[in-house]
XYZ file of C-alpha atoms in Angstrom:
587
model
C -4.482 -13.712 24.499
C -5.166 -10.216 23.132
C -2.263 -8.778 25.098
C 0.052 -11.543 23.903
C -0.798 -10.935 20.255
C -0.373 -7.200 20.709
C 3.050 -7.665 22.307
C 4.055 -10.065 19.533
C 3.042 -7.571 16.844
C 4.971 -4.761 18.477
C 8.010 -6.973 18.963
C 7.988 -7.908 15.280
C 7.987 -4.230 14.371
C 10.720 -3.458 16.857
C 12.890 -6.172 15.316
C 13.161 -4.173 12.114
C 14.042 -1.064 14.058
C 10.922 0.912 13.294
C 9.338 1.181 16.731
C 11.239 2.087 19.854
C 10.259 1.160 23.341
C 8.342 3.830 25.248
C 10.494 6.432 26.991
C 8.449 5.890 30.131
C 6.864 2.889 31.733
C 3.787 5.073 32.392
C 4.627 4.896 36.117
C 5.786 7.921 38.065
C 7.044 8.679 41.532
C 5.783 11.670 43.463
C 7.599 14.779 42.267
C 9.070 13.077 39.199
C 9.184 15.346 36.103
C 6.455 14.793 33.517
C 7.093 16.043 29.998
C 4.519 17.913 27.951
C 5.228 17.538 24.237
C 3.972 20.009 21.646
C 3.170 18.516 18.244
C 1.470 20.525 15.516
C -0.930 23.328 14.620
C -3.203 23.881 11.661
C -6.647 24.932 10.396
C -9.365 22.851 12.046
C -11.275 22.376 8.793
C -8.150 21.114 6.970
C -6.905 18.026 8.861
C -3.799 17.426 6.693
C -2.660 21.063 6.612
C -0.524 20.965 9.744
C 2.615 22.841 10.710
C 5.243 22.779 13.410
C 3.858 24.019 16.720
C 6.333 26.899 16.716
C 5.127 28.028 13.305
C 3.009 30.316 15.480
C 4.980 32.757 17.671
C 4.385 30.916 20.927
C 7.079 30.800 23.605
C 10.055 29.080 21.988
C 12.215 26.572 23.927
C 14.818 28.200 26.131
C 17.712 25.910 25.317
C 20.132 27.114 22.693
C 20.198 25.157 19.485
C 17.720 22.537 18.379
C 15.093 21.654 21.021
C 14.669 18.070 22.160
C 12.510 15.968 19.823
C 10.729 12.704 20.450
C 10.871 10.475 17.416
C 8.430 7.579 17.299
C 8.057 4.819 14.764
C 7.963 5.048 11.002
C 4.170 5.287 10.939
C 4.187 8.217 13.348
C 6.561 10.187 11.134
C 4.583 9.359 7.987
C 1.448 10.689 9.669
C 3.086 14.088 10.123
C 3.919 14.101 13.834
C 6.861 16.012 15.302
C 6.897 16.030 19.099
C 9.021 18.740 20.725
C 9.638 19.206 24.445
C 7.648 22.212 25.694
C 10.044 22.567 28.669
C 7.173 23.412 31.000
C 7.960 22.477 34.599
C 5.425 19.788 35.496
C 5.959 17.246 38.281
C 3.820 14.265 39.187
C 1.104 15.158 41.751
C 2.577 18.652 42.204
C 0.137 21.485 41.487
C 1.480 24.503 39.664
C -0.205 27.862 40.248
C -0.496 30.287 37.386
C 3.023 30.690 36.079
C 4.450 32.863 33.329
C 6.122 31.006 30.469
C 7.226 34.105 28.616
C 6.068 37.545 27.581
C 6.398 38.903 24.105
C 5.724 42.202 22.364
C 4.176 41.290 19.030
C 5.664 42.849 15.919
C 3.746 43.241 12.667
C 4.692 39.782 11.373
C 3.796 37.949 14.598
C 0.504 39.792 14.933
C -0.386 38.970 11.342
C 0.473 35.292 11.931
C -1.743 35.056 15.001
C -4.516 36.961 13.242
C -4.399 34.507 10.331
C -4.427 31.563 12.744
C -7.533 32.799 14.550
C -9.365 33.593 11.309
C -8.693 30.066 10.029
C -9.614 28.543 13.402
C -6.213 26.995 14.120
C -6.009 24.140 16.598
C -2.950 22.604 18.221
C -2.062 19.195 19.632
C -0.071 18.337 22.740
C 0.932 15.003 24.269
C 1.506 13.977 27.851
C 2.312 10.376 28.735
C 1.194 9.337 25.216
C -2.212 10.965 25.745
C -3.260 13.578 23.151
C -4.567 16.976 24.223
C -6.157 19.511 21.886
C -6.869 23.198 22.093
C -7.665 26.210 19.904
C -5.490 29.264 19.371
C -8.363 31.702 19.715
C -12.077 32.185 19.529
C -13.950 30.672 16.571
C -14.052 33.091 13.618
C -17.839 33.345 13.768
C -17.602 34.790 17.291
C -15.346 37.634 16.245
C -17.101 40.982 15.956
C -14.930 42.138 13.044
C -11.443 41.705 11.632
C -10.057 44.292 14.046
C -11.254 42.533 17.208
C -9.375 39.227 17.178
C -8.367 37.508 20.399
C -6.093 34.602 21.331
C -5.935 32.445 24.436
C -2.821 33.090 26.485
C -3.333 30.730 29.420
C -3.302 26.907 29.391
C -4.940 25.291 32.405
C -4.018 21.614 32.671
C -6.080 19.309 34.872
C -4.396 15.928 35.201
C -6.157 12.901 36.708
C -4.111 10.050 38.127
C -4.708 6.622 39.613
C -1.894 5.496 41.864
C 1.351 6.077 40.026
C -0.181 6.388 36.545
C -1.621 9.286 34.569
C -5.178 8.560 33.405
C -6.540 11.760 31.884
C -5.230 15.139 30.784
C -7.695 17.993 30.277
C -6.818 21.358 28.801
C -8.787 24.574 29.280
C -7.788 27.649 27.278
C -8.365 30.942 29.075
C -7.416 34.637 29.225
C -8.364 36.154 25.892
C -6.122 38.979 24.728
C -6.498 41.168 21.633
C -4.029 40.825 18.787
C -2.368 43.956 17.487
C 1.115 45.029 16.545
C 2.992 46.335 19.584
C 0.742 44.499 22.057
C 2.512 42.764 24.943
C 1.274 39.203 25.296
C 2.025 37.137 28.388
C 1.705 33.343 28.008
C 0.993 31.425 31.201
C 0.062 27.949 32.377
C -1.169 26.173 35.495
C -1.411 22.522 36.525
C -3.897 20.830 38.859
C -3.714 17.159 39.869
C -6.723 15.127 40.995
C -7.246 11.388 41.694
C -9.640 9.277 39.626
C -10.961 5.718 40.034
C -10.600 4.993 36.284
C -8.236 2.093 35.637
C -5.159 2.598 33.489
C -6.332 0.048 30.902
C -9.459 2.154 30.235
C -7.855 5.558 29.970
C -8.084 5.647 26.160
C -11.840 5.054 26.124
C -12.609 8.753 26.464
C -11.241 9.310 22.962
C -13.655 6.784 21.429
C -16.964 8.129 20.182
C -19.312 5.280 21.102
C -22.439 7.236 20.252
C -21.211 7.808 16.705
C -19.649 4.465 15.765
C -22.097 2.231 17.604
C -25.157 4.116 16.493
C -28.205 2.089 15.546
C -27.747 2.949 11.874
C -24.321 1.281 11.944
C -25.809 -1.970 13.172
C -28.663 -1.636 10.702
C -26.238 -1.187 7.797
C -24.420 -4.394 8.755
C -27.721 -6.268 8.971
C -28.855 -4.786 5.664
C -25.608 -5.810 3.947
C -25.857 -9.297 5.432
C -29.375 -9.683 4.086
C -28.104 -8.497 0.716
C -25.529 -11.291 0.799
C -28.155 -13.910 1.584
C -30.486 -12.624 -1.122
C -27.749 -12.305 -3.726
C -26.202 -15.709 -3.110
C -29.657 -17.295 -3.126
C -30.511 -15.498 -6.358
C -27.271 -16.614 -7.998
C -27.804 -20.193 -6.884
C -31.434 -20.270 -8.010
C -31.032 -18.646 -11.411
C -27.701 -20.066 -12.449
C -28.148 -23.593 -11.136
C -31.587 -23.941 -12.720
C -30.357 -22.588 -16.021
C -27.183 -24.634 -15.996
C -29.061 -27.767 -15.043
C -31.245 -27.412 -18.125
C -28.224 -26.665 -20.258
C -26.377 -29.700 -18.935
C -29.407 -31.881 -19.556
C -29.513 -30.837 -23.203
C -25.801 -30.820 -23.838
C -25.002 -34.145 -22.156
C -27.961 -36.051 -23.612
C -27.329 -39.643 -24.641
C -25.972 -40.053 -28.122
C -28.758 -42.474 -29.136
C -31.352 -39.702 -28.934
C -30.378 -38.470 -32.403
C -33.631 -36.740 -33.312
C -33.830 -34.583 -30.187
C -30.094 -33.904 -30.298
C -30.300 -32.566 -33.847
C -33.271 -30.409 -32.867
C -31.362 -28.939 -29.916
C -28.239 -28.313 -31.967
C -30.217 -26.269 -34.446
C -31.388 -24.107 -31.534
C -28.062 -24.118 -29.685
C -26.695 -20.787 -28.487
C -25.087 -19.264 -25.438
C -22.109 -20.051 -23.281
C -21.642 -23.626 -24.551
C -20.742 -22.485 -28.067
C -17.625 -20.633 -26.881
C -16.041 -23.570 -25.049
C -13.201 -23.549 -27.579
C -12.372 -19.888 -26.867
C -13.265 -19.285 -23.252
C -9.838 -20.406 -21.981
C -7.913 -18.432 -24.573
C -5.180 -16.320 -22.898
C -6.434 -12.757 -22.350
C -4.737 -9.740 -23.938
C -2.093 -8.011 -21.794
C -1.528 -11.254 -19.915
C 1.415 -9.942 -17.887
C -0.538 -6.913 -16.660
C -3.567 -8.987 -15.687
C -1.338 -11.484 -13.859
C 0.315 -8.639 -11.952
C -3.047 -7.117 -11.036
C -4.353 -10.465 -9.786
C -1.268 -11.081 -7.670
C -1.336 -7.557 -6.236
C -5.087 -7.764 -5.580
C -4.830 -11.005 -3.615
C -1.876 -9.553 -1.710
C -3.896 -6.456 -0.775
C -6.856 -8.600 0.326
C -4.630 -10.647 2.657
C -2.918 -7.463 3.825
C -6.215 -5.846 4.841
C -7.375 -9.045 6.534
C -4.148 -9.362 8.531
C -4.112 -5.693 9.593
C -7.749 -5.875 10.724
C -7.145 -9.060 12.737
C -3.947 -7.717 14.316
C -5.656 -4.450 15.234
C -8.636 -6.264 16.749
C -6.325 -8.476 18.792
C -3.947 -5.747 19.926
C -6.015 -2.503 19.913
C -3.199 -0.866 17.940
C -5.352 2.216 17.294
C -4.235 3.454 20.713
C -0.632 3.869 19.527
C 0.414 6.745 17.263
C 1.209 5.481 13.780
C 1.369 1.803 14.783
C -1.351 0.703 12.363
C 0.455 2.390 9.468
C 3.724 0.716 10.467
C 2.026 -2.686 10.655
C 0.468 -1.986 7.252
C 3.877 -1.344 5.663
C 5.501 -4.417 7.224
C 2.573 -6.699 6.345
C 2.602 -5.427 2.764
C 6.271 -6.328 2.431
C 5.775 -9.785 3.959
C 2.720 -10.618 1.834
C 4.637 -9.856 -1.365
C 5.379 -13.578 -1.558
C 1.662 -14.253 -2.057
C 1.433 -11.630 -4.798
C 4.365 -13.158 -6.638
C 2.991 -16.684 -6.238
C -0.464 -15.830 -7.641
C 1.005 -13.771 -10.472
C 3.659 -16.307 -11.445
C 1.362 -19.326 -11.370
C -1.385 -17.585 -13.361
C 1.073 -16.340 -15.988
C 2.673 -19.779 -16.370
C -0.702 -21.586 -16.678
C -1.477 -19.404 -19.696
C 1.832 -20.304 -21.337
C 3.481 -16.968 -20.637
C 7.175 -16.747 -21.477
C 8.376 -13.437 -20.015
C 8.004 -14.354 -16.348
C 10.751 -11.975 -15.176
C 8.917 -9.040 -16.754
C 5.707 -10.180 -15.071
C 7.465 -10.406 -11.702
C 8.849 -6.882 -12.069
C 5.391 -5.519 -12.937
C 3.890 -7.330 -9.933
C 6.522 -5.977 -7.544
C 6.354 -2.390 -8.820
C 2.804 -1.793 -10.087
C 1.036 -0.743 -6.891
C 4.108 0.760 -5.154
C 4.860 2.931 -8.191
C 1.269 4.162 -8.387
C 1.373 4.857 -4.652
C 4.807 6.516 -4.722
C 3.840 8.631 -7.735
C 0.849 10.156 -5.954
C 2.812 10.468 -2.697
C 5.646 12.268 -4.521
C 3.256 14.912 -5.850
C 1.652 15.402 -2.433
C 5.038 15.518 -0.722
C 6.237 18.190 -3.139
C 3.161 20.280 -2.326
C 3.698 19.778 1.415
C 7.355 20.837 1.132
C 6.275 23.983 -0.707
C 3.893 24.804 2.152
C 6.482 23.882 4.847
C 3.930 21.501 6.306
C 4.525 18.599 8.678
C 2.723 16.446 6.097
C 6.004 16.448 4.148
C 7.729 13.107 4.720
C 11.392 13.467 5.793
C 14.038 12.086 3.439
C 15.181 9.530 6.011
C 11.726 8.021 6.286
C 11.462 7.813 2.501
C 14.746 5.917 2.442
C 13.498 3.478 5.101
C 10.346 2.730 3.089
C 12.373 2.229 -0.087
C 14.775 -0.115 1.697
C 11.894 -2.204 3.029
C 10.467 -2.401 -0.482
C 13.769 -3.239 -2.187
C 15.198 -5.713 0.334
C 12.050 -7.391 1.657
C 9.142 -6.900 -0.741
C 10.894 -7.434 -4.095
C 12.906 -10.539 -3.034
C 9.780 -12.154 -1.564
C 7.860 -11.354 -4.758
C 10.635 -12.987 -6.799
C 10.599 -16.054 -4.568
C 6.816 -16.336 -4.829
C 6.955 -16.017 -8.626
C 9.546 -18.787 -8.946
C 7.614 -21.102 -6.615
C 4.281 -20.344 -8.313
C 5.430 -20.948 -11.875
C 7.184 -24.201 -10.956
C 4.649 -25.707 -8.534
C 1.363 -24.445 -9.905
C 2.100 -23.382 -13.454
C 0.807 -26.230 -15.607
C -2.265 -25.602 -17.786
C -5.254 -27.648 -16.653
C -8.113 -26.164 -18.649
C -11.136 -28.492 -18.973
C -11.586 -27.523 -22.654
C -9.041 -27.249 -25.426
C -8.530 -23.880 -27.082
C -9.274 -23.658 -30.813
C -6.582 -22.318 -33.100
C -8.836 -19.785 -34.812
C -10.859 -17.438 -32.555
C -14.595 -17.517 -33.069
C -16.378 -14.322 -34.160
C -18.354 -12.540 -31.430
C -21.930 -11.811 -32.525
C -23.542 -8.430 -32.051
C -25.740 -8.275 -28.949
C -27.952 -5.695 -27.303
C -26.198 -2.824 -25.573
C -26.909 -4.046 -22.057
C -25.065 -7.315 -22.752
C -21.858 -5.619 -23.866
C -18.680 -5.796 -21.800
C -18.479 -2.038 -20.948
C -22.030 -1.975 -19.566
C -21.530 -5.163 -17.540
C -18.250 -3.768 -16.193
C -19.830 -0.468 -15.184
C -22.931 -1.958 -13.555
C -20.968 -4.636 -11.710
C -19.754 -2.275 -8.996
C -23.147 -0.954 -7.892
C -24.139 -3.731 -5.491
C -20.663 -4.085 -3.909
C -20.617 -0.330 -3.342
C -24.086 -0.535 -1.815
C -22.842 -3.134 0.650
C -20.064 -0.824 1.951
C -21.726 2.556 1.470
C -22.541 3.182 5.144
C -19.164 1.942 6.344
C -17.460 4.326 3.904
C -19.191 7.196 5.695
C -17.807 6.083 9.068
C -14.318 5.504 7.679
C -14.240 8.852 5.888
C -15.548 10.656 8.966
C -12.953 9.083 11.251
C -10.108 9.928 8.869
C -11.140 13.474 7.942
C -12.959 14.615 11.107
C -10.629 13.761 13.983
C -12.373 10.610 15.202
C -10.546 7.459 16.290
C -11.801 4.481 14.267
C -11.914 1.522 16.624
C -14.783 -0.714 15.400
C -12.553 -3.072 13.429
C -15.001 -5.887 14.094
C -17.469 -3.983 11.913
C -14.766 -3.490 9.313
C -14.033 -7.241 9.266
C -17.705 -8.047 8.669
C -17.957 -5.417 5.937
C -14.796 -6.765 4.304
C -16.211 -10.302 4.236
C -19.571 -9.036 2.949
C -17.815 -7.039 0.222
C -15.882 -10.133 -0.824
C -18.996 -12.305 -1.120
C -21.079 -9.663 -2.904
C -18.262 -8.874 -5.336
C -17.776 -12.533 -6.235
C -21.517 -13.169 -6.687
C -22.126 -10.084 -8.828
C -19.092 -10.813 -10.987
C -20.243 -14.397 -11.543
C -23.641 -13.164 -12.711
C -22.028 -10.656 -15.077
C -19.666 -13.310 -16.453
C -22.555 -15.685 -17.093
C -24.505 -13.031 -18.994
C -21.405 -12.194 -21.041
C -20.710 -15.821 -21.933
C -24.372 -16.377 -22.722
C -24.037 -13.544 -25.230
C -21.251 -15.658 -26.833
C -18.575 -13.155 -25.781
C -15.618 -15.150 -24.471
C -13.567 -12.093 -23.425
C -14.627 -12.572 -19.827
C -11.263 -12.190 -18.073
C -10.847 -8.424 -18.249
C -14.602 -7.882 -18.046
C -14.847 -9.772 -14.760
C -11.866 -7.883 -13.360
C -13.171 -4.467 -14.393
C -16.722 -5.324 -13.285
C -15.523 -5.861 -9.732
C -12.991 -3.025 -9.871
C -15.715 -0.533 -10.816
C -16.712 -0.532 -7.139
C -13.835 1.885 -6.580
C -15.287 4.254 -9.179
C -18.467 4.649 -7.132
C -16.434 5.088 -3.952
C -14.508 7.913 -5.625
C -17.738 9.539 -6.787
C -19.043 9.272 -3.229
C -15.844 10.911 -1.973
C -16.610 13.925 -4.169
C -20.066 14.157 -2.593
C -18.525 13.814 0.883
C -15.979 16.547 0.157
C -18.613 18.984 -1.065
C -21.374 18.396 1.485
C -19.833 16.766 4.579
C -16.653 18.772 5.073
C -15.592 22.402 5.199
C -12.192 21.864 3.610
C -10.749 24.781 1.677
C -7.567 25.646 -0.143
C -5.310 24.029 -2.721
C -3.254 22.120 -0.129
C -6.112 20.294 1.573
C -7.973 19.639 -1.691
C -4.894 17.982 -3.186
C -4.347 15.840 -0.103
C -7.999 14.849 0.137
C -8.283 13.648 -3.424
C -4.717 12.311 -3.459
C -5.319 10.073 -0.446
C -8.728 9.085 -1.795
C -7.191 8.156 -5.151
C -4.622 5.955 -3.389
C -7.405 4.218 -1.491
C -9.564 3.748 -4.585
C -6.698 2.339 -6.656
C -5.995 -0.257 -3.981
C -9.708 -1.030 -3.637
C -10.082 -1.421 -7.422
C -7.156 -3.833 -7.689
C -8.318 -5.864 -4.683
C -11.966 -6.113 -5.754
C -10.963 -6.826 -9.343
C -8.775 -9.732 -8.267
C -11.454 -11.178 -5.974
C -14.086 -10.883 -8.694
C -11.845 -12.504 -11.290
C -10.920 -15.419 -9.045
C -14.590 -16.070 -8.292
C -15.516 -15.905 -11.979
C -12.582 -18.125 -12.875
C -13.738 -20.842 -10.489
C -17.270 -20.536 -11.881
C -16.136 -20.770 -15.519
C -13.965 -23.818 -14.868
C -16.790 -25.465 -12.977
C -19.413 -25.106 -15.704
C -17.145 -26.119 -18.570
C -15.815 -29.106 -16.682
C -19.222 -30.782 -16.885
C -19.928 -30.497 -20.612
C -18.714 -32.485 -23.593
C -16.120 -30.252 -25.154
C -15.077 -32.479 -28.045
């Protein structure tokens, strides 16, 4: 079943021409050539600051002209990968004794480049049979005696393990330290050793998964703690709100013949019941709120689909596949965004539905593209592989224009025609009621700011694991944990937003729509603040380039999280508001 779903997902991507079939079937005959691909180099402490492998003066390809490249899917290119054939002679099951690749007399520029690479602890990445291999250019900077005694590794020893006709593991050992100085002759060599292994081909990727880190006891404890928070919070909401509402219903729906008690209660009447004629008044900036709700629901479904597809197909084993699936799923779920936006806008008697559709289709992509444009400009200035090629930008734009926007338009038309009739349980008064002054902790800004604390607490530990996997070279594979955390976040966000909405309405403030959205969206604010703490105390990132990419990517993530949580919180509050006002006498 898992394999079938994985194949289906990859076939869907291949249909749009974004993922090619593998060059190899991962099966080799004895003596058949095996390619070693070089990918990128960069400072170890700055994961996004990567350059072409031949940015360093290693042995360049022998062929005249442009060396052979291996282009993967769209996601692989967007992640900054550029695989180039190393042209090393490697054959299946054929050992290679120490062999010279090339020798080079370093000039001043080359020596300075290598010296800079060693000082910044440059690493490089290779691929063989889709398996990544990593190594360092030289000794760690802390092991250098002084700036004059800097050494680089000149020999690559490859130990390749095989099972039958398949490659299972590739191990790289860097050896032969040589000093770096202008005029020094450096000889680059390599050797290959083959050895059998009983490990099955289907388990060859397990060595890249850090089980001790991701399946640590604290990870399980955080899930249990968040689950208990959900139980406590939902129980608290049910106990407080249902008891209070039951008393309110009892007073407000009392029989008309009990005149004396009714008059006594009316004289003491206050709270959410008094704003029944204003609570369903259309919110300000209706088109923007409709677009945010549609985009938020779309992002929630997008994340759910990507998590489920990744769990079913273990797509984290393929370079860039998750990012490709993310882009395709975003385009396909645009119909849902348009449907939610169009139906909500029409139910509130909105007239400019085309404008609302355009905002829905462009709001999140424009925010995303704006940040990406700035980062891409910086990457181009640094000649980094993080710069997205023009062709890939065109592909993304074409997907957005010819798949995402038409589906958003279709969803908007269907939503406003099939689910666009107002069905509010209470009629809206012509003249808005005045909002009385309340204590500071019952004001909309305070409720909005406090609303994100508990949702952030429910995902705090998982944020650490996600940040560590993205910024510290770990493969995130526990998508089952992510699914549980996503569901917990949804429930906690809805419950907290309902409580905040009830307090706001009880303060006779009927401007609950934007407050409920911002209350849930404030979760992203605390995530961004945590990212600052993580940057300062959990990483060793330095330089303008990496700082811009760190906070640029984090800002993209937080904007999406804010829109998604805001939409979920609003929808939960909306159901709650309609439910309580449906059971009172509004006239």
